[in-house]
Tab-separated table of C-alpha atoms and ligand atoms in Angstrom:
chain	number	residue	atom	x	y	z
A	1	MET	CA	-0.082	-0.140	0.012
A	2	GLN	CA	2.866	2.465	0.953
A	3	ASP	CA	4.465	1.713	-2.507
A	4	GLN	CA	1.100	2.577	-4.232
A	5	ILE	CA	0.773	5.684	-2.400
A	6	ASP	CA	4.311	6.780	-3.356
A	7	GLN	CA	3.663	6.062	-6.943
A	8	TYR	CA	0.340	8.171	-7.091
A	9	SER	CA	2.296	11.096	-5.091
A	10	ALA	CA	4.945	10.972	-7.770
A	11	GLU	CA	2.188	11.178	-10.382
A	12	ILE	CA	0.486	13.852	-8.439
A	13	ASN	CA	3.394	15.981	-8.100
A	14	ALA	CA	4.143	15.591	-11.676
A	15	PHE	CA	0.874	16.214	-13.151
A	16	SER	CA	0.353	19.498	-15.234
A	17	PRO	CA	-2.986	19.619	-17.227
A	18	ALA	CA	-3.055	21.221	-20.711
A	19	ASN	CA	-6.722	21.960	-20.280
A	20	ALA	CA	-9.604	22.058	-17.857
A	21	ASP	CA	-10.928	18.733	-19.100
A	22	GLU	CA	-7.567	17.063	-18.002
A	23	LEU	CA	-7.994	18.715	-14.502
A	24	GLU	CA	-11.329	17.458	-13.999
A	25	THR	CA	-10.282	13.975	-15.045
A	26	PHE	CA	-7.590	14.261	-12.332
A	27	ARG	CA	-10.000	15.410	-9.657
A	28	ILE	CA	-12.508	12.410	-10.735
A	29	LYS	CA	-9.497	9.953	-10.490
A	30	PHE	CA	-8.105	11.151	-7.156
A	31	LEU	CA	-10.730	13.009	-5.372
A	32	GLY	CA	-14.073	11.956	-6.833
A	33	THR	CA	-16.624	9.754	-4.932
A	34	LYS	CA	-15.348	6.647	-6.573
A	35	GLY	CA	-11.624	7.824	-6.679
A	36	ILE	CA	-8.469	6.448	-5.498
A	37	ILE	CA	-8.506	8.217	-2.157
A	38	LYS	CA	-11.998	6.906	-1.332
A	39	ASP	CA	-10.791	3.641	-2.002
A	40	LEU	CA	-7.510	3.907	0.083
A	41	PHE	CA	-9.841	4.979	2.833
A	42	GLU	CA	-11.868	1.832	2.233
A	43	GLN	CA	-8.841	-0.182	2.556
A	44	PHE	CA	-7.557	1.350	5.501
A	45	LYS	CA	-10.568	0.036	7.455
A	46	THR	CA	-9.165	-3.450	6.919
A	47	VAL	CA	-5.704	-2.869	8.166
A	48	GLY	CA	-4.449	-4.256	11.788
A	49	PRO	CA	-4.642	-1.808	14.892
A	50	GLU	CA	-0.879	-1.585	15.028
A	51	GLU	CA	-0.437	-0.266	11.379
A	52	LYS	CA	-3.484	2.103	11.663
A	53	ARG	CA	-1.211	4.730	13.318
A	54	THR	CA	1.510	4.882	10.746
A	55	PHE	CA	-0.707	4.326	7.850
A	56	GLY	CA	-3.490	6.640	8.860
A	57	LYS	CA	-0.988	9.605	8.977
A	58	VAL	CA	0.344	8.669	5.544
A	59	LEU	CA	-2.905	8.604	4.047
A	60	ASN	CA	-4.020	11.985	5.317
A	61	GLN	CA	-0.844	13.711	4.009
A	62	PHE	CA	-1.450	11.819	0.471
A	63	LYS	CA	-4.933	13.244	0.798
A	64	GLN	CA	-3.871	16.531	1.661
A	65	LEU	CA	-1.273	16.568	-1.389
A	66	ALA	CA	-3.933	15.542	-3.724
A	67	GLU	CA	-6.286	18.377	-2.646
A	68	SER	CA	-3.911	21.028	-2.461
A	69	LYS	CA	-2.398	20.302	-5.961
A	70	TYR	CA	-5.927	20.204	-7.344
A	71	ASN	CA	-6.724	23.436	-5.684
A	72	GLU	CA	-3.608	25.162	-6.929
A	73	LEU	CA	-4.332	24.296	-10.496
A	74	LYS	CA	-7.794	25.282	-10.460
A	75	GLU	CA	-6.860	28.604	-9.067
A	76	ALA	CA	-4.254	29.000	-11.801
A	77	ALA	CA	-6.635	28.165	-14.364
A	78	GLY	CA	-9.241	30.541	-12.960
A	79	SER	CA	-6.805	33.554	-13.392
A	80	GLU	CA	-5.758	32.731	-16.829
A	81	PRO	CA	-7.885	33.996	-19.706
A	82	ALA	CA	-10.427	31.607	-20.710
A	83	THR	CA	-9.416	31.767	-24.428
A	84	GLN	CA	-6.016	30.289	-23.455
A	85	ASN	CA	-6.919	26.757	-25.081
A	86	ILE	CA	-9.263	27.933	-27.830
A	87	GLN	CA	-7.977	27.780	-31.333
A	88	PHE	CA	-8.447	30.953	-33.536
A	89	ASP	CA	-8.824	30.656	-37.247
A	90	LEU	CA	-7.193	33.992	-38.007
A	91	THR	CA	-8.061	33.898	-41.515
A	92	LEU	CA	-11.665	34.366	-40.564
A	93	PRO	CA	-13.142	37.850	-41.439
A	94	GLY	CA	-14.101	39.890	-38.087
A	95	ASP	CA	-17.253	40.606	-36.955
A	96	GLY	CA	-19.186	43.517	-38.529
A	97	PHE	CA	-18.925	46.690	-36.415
A	98	ASN	CA	-22.011	48.725	-35.853
A	99	LEU	CA	-21.491	52.513	-35.682
A	100	GLY	CA	-23.928	54.875	-33.893
A	101	SER	CA	-24.848	58.079	-35.861
A	102	ARG	CA	-25.032	61.233	-34.666
A	103	HIS	CA	-28.713	62.954	-34.342
A	104	PRO	CA	-29.074	65.333	-37.223
A	105	LEU	CA	-29.825	67.969	-34.452
A	106	SER	CA	-26.186	67.296	-32.806
A	107	LEU	CA	-24.835	67.579	-36.342
A	108	VAL	CA	-26.421	70.937	-36.827
A	109	ARG	CA	-25.524	72.278	-33.395
A	110	ASN	CA	-21.815	71.274	-33.798
A	111	GLU	CA	-21.671	72.806	-37.116
A	112	ILE	CA	-23.122	76.130	-35.959
A	113	VAL	CA	-20.803	76.015	-32.798
A	114	ASP	CA	-17.850	75.386	-34.954
A	115	ILE	CA	-18.577	78.284	-37.275
A	116	PHE	CA	-18.938	80.828	-34.521
A	117	LYS	CA	-16.098	79.568	-32.308
A	118	ARG	CA	-13.913	80.338	-35.419
A	119	LEU	CA	-15.279	83.649	-34.966
A	120	GLY	CA	-14.193	83.934	-31.269
A	121	PHE	CA	-17.546	83.136	-29.788
A	122	VAL	CA	-17.592	80.734	-26.782
A	123	VAL	CA	-20.142	78.427	-25.774
A	124	ALA	CA	-22.611	79.097	-22.963
A	125	GLU	CA	-25.785	77.177	-21.352
A	126	GLY	CA	-28.442	78.068	-18.975
A	127	PRO	CA	-31.334	76.369	-17.062
A	128	GLU	CA	-34.159	74.910	-18.731
A	129	ILE	CA	-36.366	75.848	-15.885
A	130	GLU	CA	-36.373	79.651	-15.637
A	131	ASP	CA	-38.211	82.366	-13.636
A	132	ASP	CA	-40.126	85.126	-15.022
A	133	TRP	CA	-37.256	87.778	-14.672
A	134	HIS	CA	-34.927	85.802	-16.897
A	135	ASN	CA	-37.374	84.657	-19.270
A	136	PHE	CA	-39.601	87.636	-19.736
A	137	SER	CA	-39.252	90.699	-17.514
A	138	ALA	CA	-35.302	91.369	-17.788
A	139	LEU	CA	-35.689	91.040	-21.573
A	140	ASN	CA	-37.885	93.903	-21.573
A	141	PHE	CA	-41.374	92.191	-21.881
A	142	PRO	CA	-43.479	94.578	-19.773
A	143	GLU	CA	-46.026	92.788	-17.427
A	144	GLU	CA	-49.262	92.031	-18.880
A	145	HIS	CA	-47.954	93.044	-22.338
A	146	PRO	CA	-49.210	91.023	-25.101
A	147	ALA	CA	-45.894	89.985	-26.396
A	148	ARG	CA	-45.749	87.700	-23.460
A	149	ASP	CA	-48.577	85.666	-25.338
A	150	MET	CA	-46.455	85.402	-28.418
A	151	GLN	CA	-44.928	82.512	-26.617
A	152	ASP	CA	-47.239	79.736	-25.068
A	153	THR	CA	-45.418	79.385	-21.678
A	154	PHE	CA	-45.613	76.135	-19.653
A	155	PHE	CA	-45.692	77.907	-16.339
A	156	ILE	CA	-44.942	75.459	-13.486
A	157	LYS	CA	-45.002	77.501	-10.180
A	158	LYS	CA	-46.801	80.709	-8.861
A	159	ASN	CA	-44.871	83.103	-6.767
A	160	ASN	CA	-46.831	85.876	-4.545
A	161	GLY	CA	-50.174	84.761	-6.791
A	162	LYS	CA	-48.315	85.219	-10.052
A	163	ASP	CA	-46.771	82.859	-12.404
A	164	ASP	CA	-43.457	82.934	-12.036
A	165	ILE	CA	-41.313	79.573	-12.685
A	166	ALA	CA	-41.658	78.230	-16.429
A	167	LEU	CA	-40.067	76.022	-18.743
A	168	ARG	CA	-37.978	78.388	-20.757
A	169	THR	CA	-39.648	79.389	-24.121
A	170	HIS	CA	-36.486	80.691	-25.791
A	171	THR	CA	-32.537	80.483	-25.192
A	172	SER	CA	-32.628	84.566	-24.869
A	173	SER	CA	-32.958	84.135	-21.011
A	174	VAL	CA	-29.372	82.584	-21.177
A	175	GLN	CA	-28.424	86.160	-22.410
A	176	VAL	CA	-29.586	87.686	-19.297
A	177	ARG	CA	-27.693	85.326	-17.243
A	178	MET	CA	-24.492	85.720	-19.041
A	179	MET	CA	-24.677	89.552	-18.740
A	180	GLU	CA	-25.736	89.498	-15.078
A	181	ASN	CA	-22.797	87.280	-14.320
A	182	GLY	CA	-19.944	88.934	-16.201
A	183	LYS	CA	-18.565	91.838	-17.700
A	184	PRO	CA	-18.486	93.067	-21.343
A	185	PRO	CA	-17.047	92.388	-23.827
A	186	PHE	CA	-19.557	89.218	-24.315
A	187	ARG	CA	-19.467	87.193	-27.465
A	188	ALA	CA	-21.206	83.945	-27.154
A	189	ILE	CA	-23.589	81.332	-28.606
A	190	MET	CA	-26.010	79.523	-26.386
A	191	PRO	CA	-27.544	76.335	-27.581
A	192	GLY	CA	-30.259	74.490	-25.851
A	193	ARG	CA	-33.772	72.986	-25.472
A	194	VAL	CA	-36.983	75.312	-25.223
A	195	TYR	CA	-40.545	74.629	-24.380
A	196	ARG	CA	-43.919	75.986	-25.683
A	197	ASN	CA	-47.516	74.930	-25.015
A	198	GLU	CA	-48.264	73.944	-28.542
A	199	ALA	CA	-50.009	71.064	-30.054
A	200	ILE	CA	-47.972	68.508	-31.449
A	201	SER	CA	-47.921	68.383	-35.458
A	202	ALA	CA	-45.609	68.176	-38.118
A	203	ARG	CA	-45.091	71.886	-37.987
A	204	ALA	CA	-45.142	72.610	-34.336
A	205	HIS	CA	-43.817	70.737	-31.353
A	206	CYS	CA	-44.145	71.353	-27.482
A	207	PHE	CA	-40.060	71.491	-27.511
A	208	PHE	CA	-37.422	72.150	-29.762
A	209	HIS	CA	-33.855	73.617	-30.003
A	210	GLN	CA	-32.590	77.058	-30.450
A	211	VAL	CA	-29.005	78.592	-30.609
A	212	GLU	CA	-28.880	82.153	-29.197
A	213	GLY	CA	-26.064	84.633	-29.820
A	214	LEU	CA	-24.863	87.705	-28.188
A	215	TYR	CA	-22.277	90.133	-28.982
A	216	VAL	CA	-21.759	93.188	-26.584
A	217	ASP	CA	-18.910	95.365	-26.574
A	218	GLU	CA	-18.129	99.108	-27.251
A	219	ASN	CA	-19.069	100.405	-30.811
A	220	VAL	CA	-20.955	97.135	-31.851
A	221	SER	CA	-23.291	98.259	-34.690
A	222	PHE	CA	-25.978	96.719	-37.146
A	223	ALA	CA	-23.154	96.506	-39.649
A	224	ASP	CA	-21.356	93.953	-37.325
A	225	LEU	CA	-24.678	91.907	-37.010
A	226	LYS	CA	-25.209	91.753	-40.642
A	227	GLN	CA	-21.641	90.955	-41.455
A	228	THR	CA	-21.434	88.131	-38.769
A	229	LEU	CA	-24.588	86.683	-40.066
A	230	TYR	CA	-23.587	86.805	-43.649
A	231	HIS	CA	-20.458	85.064	-42.976
A	232	PHE	CA	-22.388	82.555	-40.795
A	233	VAL	CA	-24.826	81.726	-43.731
A	234	GLN	CA	-21.871	81.293	-46.307
A	235	GLU	CA	-20.259	78.861	-44.087
A	236	LEU	CA	-23.531	76.906	-43.183
A	237	TYR	CA	-25.119	76.695	-46.511
A	238	GLY	CA	-22.008	77.559	-49.033
A	239	GLU	CA	-20.818	80.587	-50.899
A	240	GLY	CA	-23.242	82.439	-52.665
A	241	THR	CA	-26.274	82.023	-50.338
A	242	LYS	CA	-28.145	85.278	-50.399
A	243	VAL	CA	-29.453	86.884	-47.180
A	244	ARG	CA	-32.081	89.559	-46.770
A	245	PHE	CA	-33.261	91.408	-43.456
A	246	ARG	CA	-36.825	92.383	-42.853
A	247	PRO	CA	-37.936	94.637	-40.123
A	248	SER	CA	-39.510	92.873	-37.271
A	249	TYR	CA	-40.369	93.063	-33.614
A	250	PHE	CA	-38.705	91.576	-30.479
A	251	PRO	CA	-39.320	93.381	-27.178
A	252	PHE	CA	-35.476	92.681	-26.289
A	253	THR	CA	-33.983	94.248	-29.536
A	254	GLU	CA	-34.297	97.517	-31.154
A	255	PRO	CA	-34.163	97.725	-34.112
A	256	SER	CA	-35.331	94.100	-34.635
A	257	ALA	CA	-35.080	92.058	-37.918
A	258	GLU	CA	-35.731	88.603	-39.227
A	259	MET	CA	-33.221	87.108	-41.770
A	260	ASP	CA	-33.991	85.142	-44.667
A	261	VAL	CA	-31.603	82.951	-47.070
A	262	SER	CA	-32.253	82.404	-50.391
A	263	CYS	CA	-33.782	78.998	-50.535
A	264	THR	CA	-31.412	76.274	-49.855
A	265	ILE	CA	-33.255	73.518	-51.748
A	266	CYS	CA	-34.174	75.381	-54.913
A	267	LYS	CA	-31.537	77.894	-54.729
A	268	GLY	CA	-34.247	80.699	-55.009
A	269	THR	CA	-35.927	79.524	-58.022
A	270	GLY	CA	-39.027	78.636	-56.101
A	271	CYS	CA	-40.049	75.352	-54.786
A	272	ASN	CA	-42.622	74.130	-52.139
A	273	MET	CA	-40.071	74.434	-49.163
A	274	CYS	CA	-39.916	78.144	-49.869
A	275	LYS	CA	-43.636	78.468	-50.949
A	276	TYR	CA	-42.198	79.686	-54.260
A	277	SER	CA	-40.832	82.701	-52.880
A	278	GLY	CA	-37.413	81.799	-53.087
A	279	TRP	CA	-36.547	82.875	-49.760
A	280	VAL	CA	-36.807	80.936	-46.247
A	281	GLU	CA	-36.614	82.614	-42.840
A	282	ILE	CA	-33.944	81.263	-40.390
A	283	LEU	CA	-33.778	83.723	-37.461
A	284	GLY	CA	-34.534	86.720	-35.475
A	285	CYS	CA	-32.230	89.379	-34.670
A	286	GLY	CA	-31.471	92.807	-33.558
A	287	MET	CA	-29.443	95.277	-31.782
A	288	VAL	CA	-29.834	94.507	-27.930
A	289	ASP	CA	-32.227	97.044	-26.441
A	290	PRO	CA	-30.692	99.365	-23.850
A	291	ASN	CA	-33.218	98.569	-21.320
A	292	VAL	CA	-32.117	95.008	-21.364
A	293	LEU	CA	-28.471	95.999	-20.937
A	294	GLU	CA	-29.510	98.181	-18.017
A	295	ASN	CA	-31.618	95.263	-16.529
A	296	CYS	CA	-28.549	93.147	-16.539
A	297	GLY	CA	-26.235	95.975	-15.118
A	298	ILE	CA	-24.520	97.082	-18.178
A	299	ASP	CA	-23.898	100.521	-18.978
A	300	SER	CA	-25.909	101.221	-22.184
A	301	LYS	CA	-24.130	104.615	-22.854
A	302	VAL	CA	-20.601	102.846	-23.252
A	303	TYR	CA	-21.905	99.442	-24.525
A	304	THR	CA	-23.841	98.193	-27.419
A	305	GLY	CA	-24.697	94.711	-28.794
A	306	PHE	CA	-26.380	92.495	-31.224
A	307	ALA	CA	-28.283	89.437	-30.543
A	308	PHE	CA	-29.927	86.646	-32.678
A	309	GLY	CA	-31.903	83.384	-32.061
A	310	MET	CA	-32.458	80.624	-34.399
A	311	GLY	CA	-34.432	77.249	-34.325
A	312	MET	CA	-32.036	74.391	-34.881
A	313	GLU	CA	-34.839	72.136	-36.195
A	314	ARG	CA	-35.168	74.872	-38.879
A	315	ILE	CA	-31.666	74.752	-39.985
A	316	ALA	CA	-31.697	70.978	-40.152
A	317	ASN	CA	-34.910	70.976	-42.282
A	318	LEU	CA	-33.188	73.246	-44.610
A	319	LYS	CA	-30.012	71.234	-44.726
A	320	TYR	CA	-31.669	67.942	-44.633
A	321	VAL	CA	-35.226	68.336	-45.965
A	322	ILE	CA	-36.825	66.971	-43.111
A	323	ARG	CA	-40.420	67.986	-43.301
A	324	ASP	CA	-41.944	66.812	-40.118
A	325	LEU	CA	-40.694	68.092	-36.612
A	326	ARG	CA	-41.764	64.936	-35.005
A	327	LEU	CA	-39.097	62.900	-36.564
A	328	PHE	CA	-36.560	64.764	-34.460
A	329	SER	CA	-37.866	63.173	-31.242
A	330	GLU	CA	-39.442	59.955	-32.457
A	331	ASN	CA	-36.158	57.933	-32.086
A	332	ASP	CA	-36.862	55.916	-35.012
A	333	VAL	CA	-33.736	54.258	-36.056
A	334	ARG	CA	-34.731	54.181	-39.723
A	335	PHE	CA	-34.655	57.888	-39.519
A	336	LEU	CA	-31.523	58.208	-37.267
A	337	LYS	CA	-29.418	55.869	-39.334
A	338	GLN	CA	-29.452	58.144	-42.255
A	339	PHE	CA	-27.171	60.388	-40.532
A	340	GLN	CA	-24.246	57.985	-40.399
A	341	THR	CA	-21.107	60.248	-39.784
A	342	GLU	CA	-17.495	59.264	-40.065
A	343	ILE	CA	-15.720	58.522	-36.595
A	344	ILE	CA	-12.839	61.059	-36.156
B	1	DAH	N1	-36.103	84.450	-28.711
B	1	DAH	C1	-36.519	84.748	-29.966
B	1	DAH	C2	-37.734	83.643	-30.262
B	1	DAH	O1	-37.698	82.796	-29.677
B	1	DAH	C3	-35.564	84.803	-30.950
B	1	DAH	C4	-34.745	85.875	-31.052
B	1	DAH	C5	-35.005	87.035	-31.777
B	1	DAH	C6	-33.714	85.871	-30.231
B	1	DAH	C7	-34.071	88.072	-31.715
B	1	DAH	C8	-32.831	86.989	-30.316
B	1	DAH	C9	-33.220	87.984	-31.046
B	1	DAH	O2	-31.787	87.007	-29.597
B	1	DAH	O3	-32.300	89.182	-31.123
B	1	DAH	O4	-38.547	83.826	-31.144
């Protein structure tokens, strides 16, 4: 019996499995319920009492040897990559790699941001939940003035019985925050989501996206406004895109204008995108009203500025001919994957 154990011990010490199956075979052979150790313990019951003492010790040492060898090998196998013994066929083609795509509004926002960054504008952001002051009052919307109804506001909280906290109806509120919290000059664009209480249809939505622009410094004139926006349009829609400014009204700018570009689809010859006029409106703009500057603590005798605001969905419509606003927020993959972009 001693000889047999010596032989098994040598086998155990020399054992080095090539894979997990061999290790399992080892376990079954020595440590399994019908294994060698079990068998030796059975034999042990039959030896005489004088042999029991020495033989018992030998047998227990042998059992420990087998167990520790097994545990050691098992642990080592667990810490190695599972692929260790898998045979690879390196000639097989790789699995397809599905790239995500950027949302068309992100593409448009990035492009607008890039153009203005090259002109030295920084990007600023503000909260979507706003108070009356930042969304209306500071922007020269008098209380009870009908101009407040131009934007169907989602009010969420009253203050002293009056509607106060609301989902911002435009990104112009960020202008106010910027001017209140800093010192001129300001040269910033402010992209973000805005909300209006509109019934959802192909042409209107209860939320959409705007990019606001603000430039305040000494001696800023309407000529600066025109040239900046003209340059922007050339970059966005290509050289030769025409622009025209029409007088308009916004409480926070004086004078105010709306800017049209020659239709990007038909190049001005007339199509149903431009309702056969050859022109499409893309933004509102104007010289910042001195009242707004003063409301934000800026001396309107020293500083002047211009501002503009555009809807990103509108810009995307003209770029990609997307006629239904709802597509932007439905997350339909068939729509989204058409905007596959290269990974940079
Ligand atoms: N806030 C305006 C709107 O939502 C857009 C706008 C017009 C922003 C003129 C401006 C501006 O900064 O000067 O309709």
